mmCIF file of C-alpha atoms in Angstrom:
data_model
loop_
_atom_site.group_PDB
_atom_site.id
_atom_site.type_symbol
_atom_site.label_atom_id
_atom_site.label_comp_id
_atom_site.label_asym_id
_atom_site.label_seq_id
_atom_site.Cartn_x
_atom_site.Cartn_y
_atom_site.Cartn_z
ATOM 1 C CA UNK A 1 0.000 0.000 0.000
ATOM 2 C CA UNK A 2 1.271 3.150 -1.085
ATOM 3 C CA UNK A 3 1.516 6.592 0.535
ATOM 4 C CA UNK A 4 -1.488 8.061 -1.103
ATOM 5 C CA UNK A 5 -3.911 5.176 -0.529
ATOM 6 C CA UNK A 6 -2.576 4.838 3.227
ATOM 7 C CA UNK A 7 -3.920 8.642 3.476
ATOM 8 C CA UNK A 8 -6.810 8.058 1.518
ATOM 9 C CA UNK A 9 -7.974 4.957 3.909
ATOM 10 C CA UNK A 10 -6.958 6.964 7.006
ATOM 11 C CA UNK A 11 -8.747 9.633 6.331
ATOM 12 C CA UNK A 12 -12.117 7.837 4.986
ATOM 13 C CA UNK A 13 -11.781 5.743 9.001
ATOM 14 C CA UNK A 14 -11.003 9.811 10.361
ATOM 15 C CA UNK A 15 -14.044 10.696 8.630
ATOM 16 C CA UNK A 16 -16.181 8.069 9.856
ATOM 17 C CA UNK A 17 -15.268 8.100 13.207
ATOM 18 C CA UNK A 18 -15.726 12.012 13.990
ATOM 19 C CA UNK A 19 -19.375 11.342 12.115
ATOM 20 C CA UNK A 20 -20.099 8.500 14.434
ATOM 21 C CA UNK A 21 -19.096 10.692 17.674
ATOM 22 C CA UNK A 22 -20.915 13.418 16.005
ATOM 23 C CA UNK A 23 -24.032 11.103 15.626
ATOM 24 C CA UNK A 24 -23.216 10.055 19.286
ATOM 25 C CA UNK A 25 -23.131 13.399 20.790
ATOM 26 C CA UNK A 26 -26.347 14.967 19.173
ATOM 27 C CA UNK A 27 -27.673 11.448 20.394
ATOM 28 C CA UNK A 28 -26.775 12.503 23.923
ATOM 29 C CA UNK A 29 -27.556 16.190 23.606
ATOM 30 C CA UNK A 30 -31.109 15.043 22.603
ATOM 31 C CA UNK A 31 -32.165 12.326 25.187
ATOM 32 C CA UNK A 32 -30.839 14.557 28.043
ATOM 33 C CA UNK A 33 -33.040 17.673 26.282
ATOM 34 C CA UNK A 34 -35.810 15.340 26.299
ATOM 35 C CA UNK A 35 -35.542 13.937 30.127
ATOM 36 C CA UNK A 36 -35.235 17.000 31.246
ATOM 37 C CA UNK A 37 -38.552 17.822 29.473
ATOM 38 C CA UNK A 38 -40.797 15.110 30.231
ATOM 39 C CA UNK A 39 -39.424 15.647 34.039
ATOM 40 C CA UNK A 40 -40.607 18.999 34.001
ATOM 41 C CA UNK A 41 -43.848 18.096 32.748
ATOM 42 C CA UNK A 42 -43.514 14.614 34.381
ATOM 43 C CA UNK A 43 -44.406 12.793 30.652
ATOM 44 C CA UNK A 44 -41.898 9.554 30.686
ATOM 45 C CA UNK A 45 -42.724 7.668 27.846
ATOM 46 C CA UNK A 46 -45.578 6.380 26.892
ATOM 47 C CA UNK A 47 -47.270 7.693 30.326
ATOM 48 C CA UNK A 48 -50.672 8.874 30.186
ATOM 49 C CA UNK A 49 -51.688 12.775 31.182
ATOM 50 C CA UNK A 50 -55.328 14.700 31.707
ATOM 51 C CA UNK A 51 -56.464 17.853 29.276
ATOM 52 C CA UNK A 52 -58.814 19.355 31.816
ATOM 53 C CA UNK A 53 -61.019 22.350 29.027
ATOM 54 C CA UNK A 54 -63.927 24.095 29.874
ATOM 55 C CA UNK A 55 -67.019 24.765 28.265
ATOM 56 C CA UNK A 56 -68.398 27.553 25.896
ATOM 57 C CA UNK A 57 -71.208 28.846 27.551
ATOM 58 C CA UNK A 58 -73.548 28.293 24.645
ATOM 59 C CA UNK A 59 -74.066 25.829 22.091
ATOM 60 C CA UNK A 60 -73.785 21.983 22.473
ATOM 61 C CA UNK A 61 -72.920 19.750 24.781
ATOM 62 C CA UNK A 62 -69.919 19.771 24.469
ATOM 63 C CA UNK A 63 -69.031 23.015 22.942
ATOM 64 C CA UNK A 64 -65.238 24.630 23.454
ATOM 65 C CA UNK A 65 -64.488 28.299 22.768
ATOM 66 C CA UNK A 66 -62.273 28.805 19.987
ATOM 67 C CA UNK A 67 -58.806 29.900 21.517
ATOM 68 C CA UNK A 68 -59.341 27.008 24.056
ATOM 69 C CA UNK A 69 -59.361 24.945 21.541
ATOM 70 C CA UNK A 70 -55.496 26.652 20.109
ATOM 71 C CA UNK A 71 -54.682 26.050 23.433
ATOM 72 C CA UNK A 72 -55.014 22.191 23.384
ATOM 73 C CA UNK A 73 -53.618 22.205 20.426
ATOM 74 C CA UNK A 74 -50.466 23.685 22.103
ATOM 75 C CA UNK A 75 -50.500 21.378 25.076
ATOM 76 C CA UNK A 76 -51.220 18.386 22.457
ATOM 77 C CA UNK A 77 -47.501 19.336 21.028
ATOM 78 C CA UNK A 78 -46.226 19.479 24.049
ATOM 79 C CA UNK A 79 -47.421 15.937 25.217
ATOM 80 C CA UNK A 80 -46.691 14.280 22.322
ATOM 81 C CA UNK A 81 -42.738 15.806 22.206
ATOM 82 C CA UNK A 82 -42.703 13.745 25.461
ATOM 83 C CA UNK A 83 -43.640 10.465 23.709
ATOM 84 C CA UNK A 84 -46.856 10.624 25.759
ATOM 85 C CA UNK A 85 -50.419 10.372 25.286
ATOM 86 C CA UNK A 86 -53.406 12.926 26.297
ATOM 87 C CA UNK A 87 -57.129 12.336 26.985
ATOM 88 C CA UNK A 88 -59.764 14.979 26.774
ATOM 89 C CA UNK A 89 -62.097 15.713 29.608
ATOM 90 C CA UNK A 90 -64.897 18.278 30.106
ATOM 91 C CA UNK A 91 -64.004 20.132 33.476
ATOM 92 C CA UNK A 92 -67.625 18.747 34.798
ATOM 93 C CA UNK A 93 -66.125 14.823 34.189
ATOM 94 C CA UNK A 94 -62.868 15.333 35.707
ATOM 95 C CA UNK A 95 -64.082 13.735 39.033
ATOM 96 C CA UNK A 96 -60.295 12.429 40.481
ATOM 97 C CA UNK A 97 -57.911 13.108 42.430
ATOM 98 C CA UNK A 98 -54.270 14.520 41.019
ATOM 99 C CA UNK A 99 -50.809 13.797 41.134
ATOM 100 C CA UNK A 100 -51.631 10.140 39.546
ATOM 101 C CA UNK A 101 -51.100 11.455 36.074
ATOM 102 C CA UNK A 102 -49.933 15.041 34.902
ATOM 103 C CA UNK A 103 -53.235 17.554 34.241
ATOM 104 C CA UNK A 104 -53.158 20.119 31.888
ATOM 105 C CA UNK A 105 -56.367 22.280 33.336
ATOM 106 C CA UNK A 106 -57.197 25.249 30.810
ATOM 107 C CA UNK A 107 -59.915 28.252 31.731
ATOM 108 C CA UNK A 108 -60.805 30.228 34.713
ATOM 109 C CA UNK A 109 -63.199 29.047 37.698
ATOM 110 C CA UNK A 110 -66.381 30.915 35.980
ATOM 111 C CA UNK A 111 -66.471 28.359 33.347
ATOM 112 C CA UNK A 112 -64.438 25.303 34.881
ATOM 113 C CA UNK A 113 -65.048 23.490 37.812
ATOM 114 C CA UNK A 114 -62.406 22.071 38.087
ATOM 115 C CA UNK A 115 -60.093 25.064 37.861
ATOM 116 C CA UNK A 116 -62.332 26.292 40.935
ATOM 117 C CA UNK A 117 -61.901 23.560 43.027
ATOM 118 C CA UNK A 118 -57.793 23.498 42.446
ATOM 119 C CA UNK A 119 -57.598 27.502 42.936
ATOM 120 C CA UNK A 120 -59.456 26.534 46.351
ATOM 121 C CA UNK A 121 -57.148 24.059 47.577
ATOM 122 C CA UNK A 122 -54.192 24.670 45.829
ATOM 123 C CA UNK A 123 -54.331 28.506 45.633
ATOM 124 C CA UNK A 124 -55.833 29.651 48.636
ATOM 125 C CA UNK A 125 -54.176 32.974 48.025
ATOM 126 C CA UNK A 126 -56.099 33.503 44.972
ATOM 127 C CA UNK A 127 -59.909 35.009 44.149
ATOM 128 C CA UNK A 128 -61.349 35.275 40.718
ATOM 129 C CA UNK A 129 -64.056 37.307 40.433
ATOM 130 C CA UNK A 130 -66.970 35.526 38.797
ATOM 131 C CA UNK A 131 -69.701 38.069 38.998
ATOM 132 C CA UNK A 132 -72.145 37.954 36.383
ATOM 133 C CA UNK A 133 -73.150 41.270 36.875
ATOM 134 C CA UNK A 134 -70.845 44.113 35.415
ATOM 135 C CA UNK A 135 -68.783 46.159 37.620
ATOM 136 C CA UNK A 136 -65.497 47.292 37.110
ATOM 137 C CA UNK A 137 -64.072 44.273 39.416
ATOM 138 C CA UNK A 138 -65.705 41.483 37.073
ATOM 139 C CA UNK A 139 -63.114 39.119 36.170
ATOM 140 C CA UNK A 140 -60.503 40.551 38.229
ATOM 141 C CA UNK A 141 -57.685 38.921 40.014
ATOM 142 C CA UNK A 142 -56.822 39.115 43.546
ATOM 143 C CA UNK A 143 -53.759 37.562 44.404
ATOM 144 C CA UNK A 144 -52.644 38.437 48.051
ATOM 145 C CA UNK A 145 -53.345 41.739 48.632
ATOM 146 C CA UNK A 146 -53.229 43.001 44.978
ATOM 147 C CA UNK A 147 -56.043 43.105 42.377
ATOM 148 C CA UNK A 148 -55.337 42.368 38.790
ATOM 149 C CA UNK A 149 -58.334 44.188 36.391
ATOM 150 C CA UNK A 150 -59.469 43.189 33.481
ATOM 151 C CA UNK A 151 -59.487 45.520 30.529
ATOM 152 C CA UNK A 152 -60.501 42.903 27.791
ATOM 153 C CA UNK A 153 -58.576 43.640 24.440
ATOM 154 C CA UNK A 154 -56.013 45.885 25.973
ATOM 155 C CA UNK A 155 -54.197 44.550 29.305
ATOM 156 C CA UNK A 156 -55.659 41.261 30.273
ATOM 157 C CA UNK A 157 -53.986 39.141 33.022
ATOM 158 C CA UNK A 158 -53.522 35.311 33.300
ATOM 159 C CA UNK A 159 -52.065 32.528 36.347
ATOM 160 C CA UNK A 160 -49.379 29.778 34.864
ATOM 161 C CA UNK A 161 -48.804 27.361 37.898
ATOM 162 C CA UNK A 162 -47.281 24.015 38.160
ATOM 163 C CA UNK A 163 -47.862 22.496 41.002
ATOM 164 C CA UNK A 164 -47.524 19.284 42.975
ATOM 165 C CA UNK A 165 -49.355 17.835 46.039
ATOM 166 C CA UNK A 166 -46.987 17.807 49.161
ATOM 167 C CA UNK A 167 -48.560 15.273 50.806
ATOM 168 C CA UNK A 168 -49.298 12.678 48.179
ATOM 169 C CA UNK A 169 -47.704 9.437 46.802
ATOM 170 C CA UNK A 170 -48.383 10.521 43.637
ATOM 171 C CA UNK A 171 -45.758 13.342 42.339
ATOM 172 C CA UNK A 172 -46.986 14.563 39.067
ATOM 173 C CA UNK A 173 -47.734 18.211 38.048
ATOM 174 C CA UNK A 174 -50.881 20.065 37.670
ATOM 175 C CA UNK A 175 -50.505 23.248 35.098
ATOM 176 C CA UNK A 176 -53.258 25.628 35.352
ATOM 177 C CA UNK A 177 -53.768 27.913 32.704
ATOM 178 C CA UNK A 178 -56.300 30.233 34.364
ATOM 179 C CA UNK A 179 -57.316 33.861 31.926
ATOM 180 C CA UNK A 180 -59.381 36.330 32.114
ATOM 181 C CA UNK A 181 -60.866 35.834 28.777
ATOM 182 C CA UNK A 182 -60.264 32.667 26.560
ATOM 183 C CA UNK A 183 -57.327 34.556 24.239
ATOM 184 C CA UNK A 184 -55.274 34.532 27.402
ATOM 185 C CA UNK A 185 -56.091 30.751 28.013
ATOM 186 C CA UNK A 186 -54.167 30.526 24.557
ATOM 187 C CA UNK A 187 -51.074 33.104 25.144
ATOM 188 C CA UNK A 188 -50.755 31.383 28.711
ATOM 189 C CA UNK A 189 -50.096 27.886 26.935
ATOM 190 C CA UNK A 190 -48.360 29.330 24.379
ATOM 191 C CA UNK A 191 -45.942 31.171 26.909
ATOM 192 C CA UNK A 192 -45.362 27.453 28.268
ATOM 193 C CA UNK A 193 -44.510 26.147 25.078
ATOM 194 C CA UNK A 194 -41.962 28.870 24.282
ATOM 195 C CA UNK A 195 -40.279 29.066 27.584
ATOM 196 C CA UNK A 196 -40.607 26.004 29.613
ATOM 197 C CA UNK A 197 -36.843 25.273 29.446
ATOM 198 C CA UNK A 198 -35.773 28.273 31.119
ATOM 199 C CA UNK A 199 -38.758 27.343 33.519
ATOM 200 C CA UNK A 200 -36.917 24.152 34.240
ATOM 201 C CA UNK A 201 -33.608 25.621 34.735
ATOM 202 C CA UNK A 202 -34.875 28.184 36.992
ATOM 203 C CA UNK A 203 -37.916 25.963 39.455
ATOM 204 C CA UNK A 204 -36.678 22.528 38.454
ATOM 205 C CA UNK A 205 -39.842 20.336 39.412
ATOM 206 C CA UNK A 206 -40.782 22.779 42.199
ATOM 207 C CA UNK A 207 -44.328 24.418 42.111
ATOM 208 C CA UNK A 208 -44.433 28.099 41.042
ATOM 209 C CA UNK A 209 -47.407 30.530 40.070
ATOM 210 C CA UNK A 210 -46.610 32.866 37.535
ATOM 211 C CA UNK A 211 -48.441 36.266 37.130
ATOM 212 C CA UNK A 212 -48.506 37.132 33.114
ATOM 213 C CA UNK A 213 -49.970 40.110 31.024
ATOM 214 C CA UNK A 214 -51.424 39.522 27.932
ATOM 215 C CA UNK A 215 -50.870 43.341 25.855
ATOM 216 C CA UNK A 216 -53.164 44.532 23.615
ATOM 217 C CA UNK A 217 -54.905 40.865 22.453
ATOM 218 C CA UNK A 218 -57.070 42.738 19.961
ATOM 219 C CA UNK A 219 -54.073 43.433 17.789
ATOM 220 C CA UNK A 220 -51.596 41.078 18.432
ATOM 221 C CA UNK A 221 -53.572 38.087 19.457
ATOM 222 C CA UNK A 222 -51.827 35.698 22.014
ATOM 223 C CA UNK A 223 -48.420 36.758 21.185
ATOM 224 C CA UNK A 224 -47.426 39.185 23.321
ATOM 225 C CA UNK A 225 -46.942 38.310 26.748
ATOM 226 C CA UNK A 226 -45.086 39.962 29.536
ATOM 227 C CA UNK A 227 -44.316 37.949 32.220
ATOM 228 C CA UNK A 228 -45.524 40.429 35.310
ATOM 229 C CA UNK A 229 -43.960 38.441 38.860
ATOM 230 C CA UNK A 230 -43.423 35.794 40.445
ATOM 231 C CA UNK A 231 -46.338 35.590 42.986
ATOM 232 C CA UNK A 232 -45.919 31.796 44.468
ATOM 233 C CA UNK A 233 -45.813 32.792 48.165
ATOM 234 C CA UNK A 234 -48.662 35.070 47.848
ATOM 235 C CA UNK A 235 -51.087 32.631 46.255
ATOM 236 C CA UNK A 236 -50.173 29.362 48.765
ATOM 237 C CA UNK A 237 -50.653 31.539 51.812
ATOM 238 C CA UNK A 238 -54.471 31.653 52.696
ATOM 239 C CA UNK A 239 -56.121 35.098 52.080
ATOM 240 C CA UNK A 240 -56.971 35.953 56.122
ATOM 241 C CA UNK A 241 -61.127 35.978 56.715
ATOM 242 C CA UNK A 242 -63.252 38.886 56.346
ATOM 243 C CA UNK A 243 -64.145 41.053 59.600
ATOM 244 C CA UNK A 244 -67.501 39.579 60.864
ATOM 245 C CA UNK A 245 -70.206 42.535 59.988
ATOM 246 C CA UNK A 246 -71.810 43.946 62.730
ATOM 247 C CA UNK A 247 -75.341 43.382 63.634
ATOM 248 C CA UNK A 248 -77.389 46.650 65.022
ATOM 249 C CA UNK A 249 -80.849 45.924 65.612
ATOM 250 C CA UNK A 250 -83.428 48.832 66.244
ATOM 251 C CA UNK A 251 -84.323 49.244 70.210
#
């Protein structure tokens, strides 16, 4: 074997081997991308997890609101990037407990029950306001001591939570996706799928609440979405009871 076809064979086997650790490293890269994923959204393969939707106050049965329905469609990309599988529920059906499989609960206590009922154990720091007649308080946040209004198509606020059940066996997430209006449902899933890695890096699997603003929906859709604070601490610690009124009866 000659010079030139020693060089020729050496460099072919060079070639091949820095593909093959190339192929091995992206290999790597991706699996430990992808753990790191499903353990954030606690999705191992093949595991099964709950979409939790509301429904649209009119029409049939079972009836979803348009930008709900964007925001499954979000979470369904999600799930499935995490080799795992989703079933649908109407909030009225989802009668179980949590932490069994990961739950995916989209729209605000108004219009899901279930979103009520975890805001009321999970949340006690939270109120929604759920008024049916207008005032300038309906649909407006209080988390702790601060009230979040709704201005619907201009500055619209929305909860992103993960959370976990301390004292459970069963260790895997609920997201809430709570809006004031359904377009926030959408940019507060949508905010998930965008930044849930940096959400990982920062809480790991640790439970956090997330105050967002939704800017000007009426122009720019779910898309813009300013993340306002951090307000975990305010919405686990139990808002204290109203004063007892008074009681003056006529002598």
């Amino acid at each position: 074997m000659n010079d030139d076809v020693r060089n020729i064979v050496l460099g072919v086997v060079a070639a091949g081997i820095s593909a093959a650790l190339g192929w091995v490293t992206r290999t790597y890269v991706w699996k430990r991308k992808l753990r790191r994923k499903q353990a954030f959204f606690g999705l191992p393969d093949n595991s099964e997890s709950l979409l939790v939707v509301n429904r649209g106050a009119a029409g049939p049965e079972f009836a979803v609101m348009r930008y709900d329905v964007f925001a499954l469609l979000e979470l369904a990309a999600l799930i499935k990037d995490c080799n795992a599988h989703a079933q649908i529920l109407p909030h009225d059906t989802a009668r179980q407990g949590f932490g069994e499989r990961t739950e995916f609960c989209v729209g605000g206590p108004a219009s899901n029950r279930r979103m009520a009922a975890h805001l009321s154990s999970l949340l006690p720091g939270v109120r929604v306001n759920v008024d049916a007649e207008p005032s300038p308080d309906r649909g407006s946040f209080l988390v702790g001591t601060d009230r979040y209004r709704l201005e619907n198509g201009k500055e619209e606020y929305a909860l992103l939570a993960r959370l976990t059940a301390e004292r459970s066996q069963h260790t895997r997430p609920v997201f809430l996706f709570c809006g004031q209006t359904s377009i926030t449902n959408q940019a507060t899933t949508r905010y998930l799928a965008r930044n849930h890695e940096g959400l990982a890096r920062k809480y790991g699997n640790n439970s956090f609440v997330l105050l967002l603003k939704v800017i000007n929906s009426q122009a720019y859709g779910p898309d813009v979405v300013e993340m306002m604070e951090d307000v975990t601490r305010a919405a686990q610690t139990p808002l204290p009871a109203p004063a007892p009124r008074n009681s003056h009866r006529a002598s």
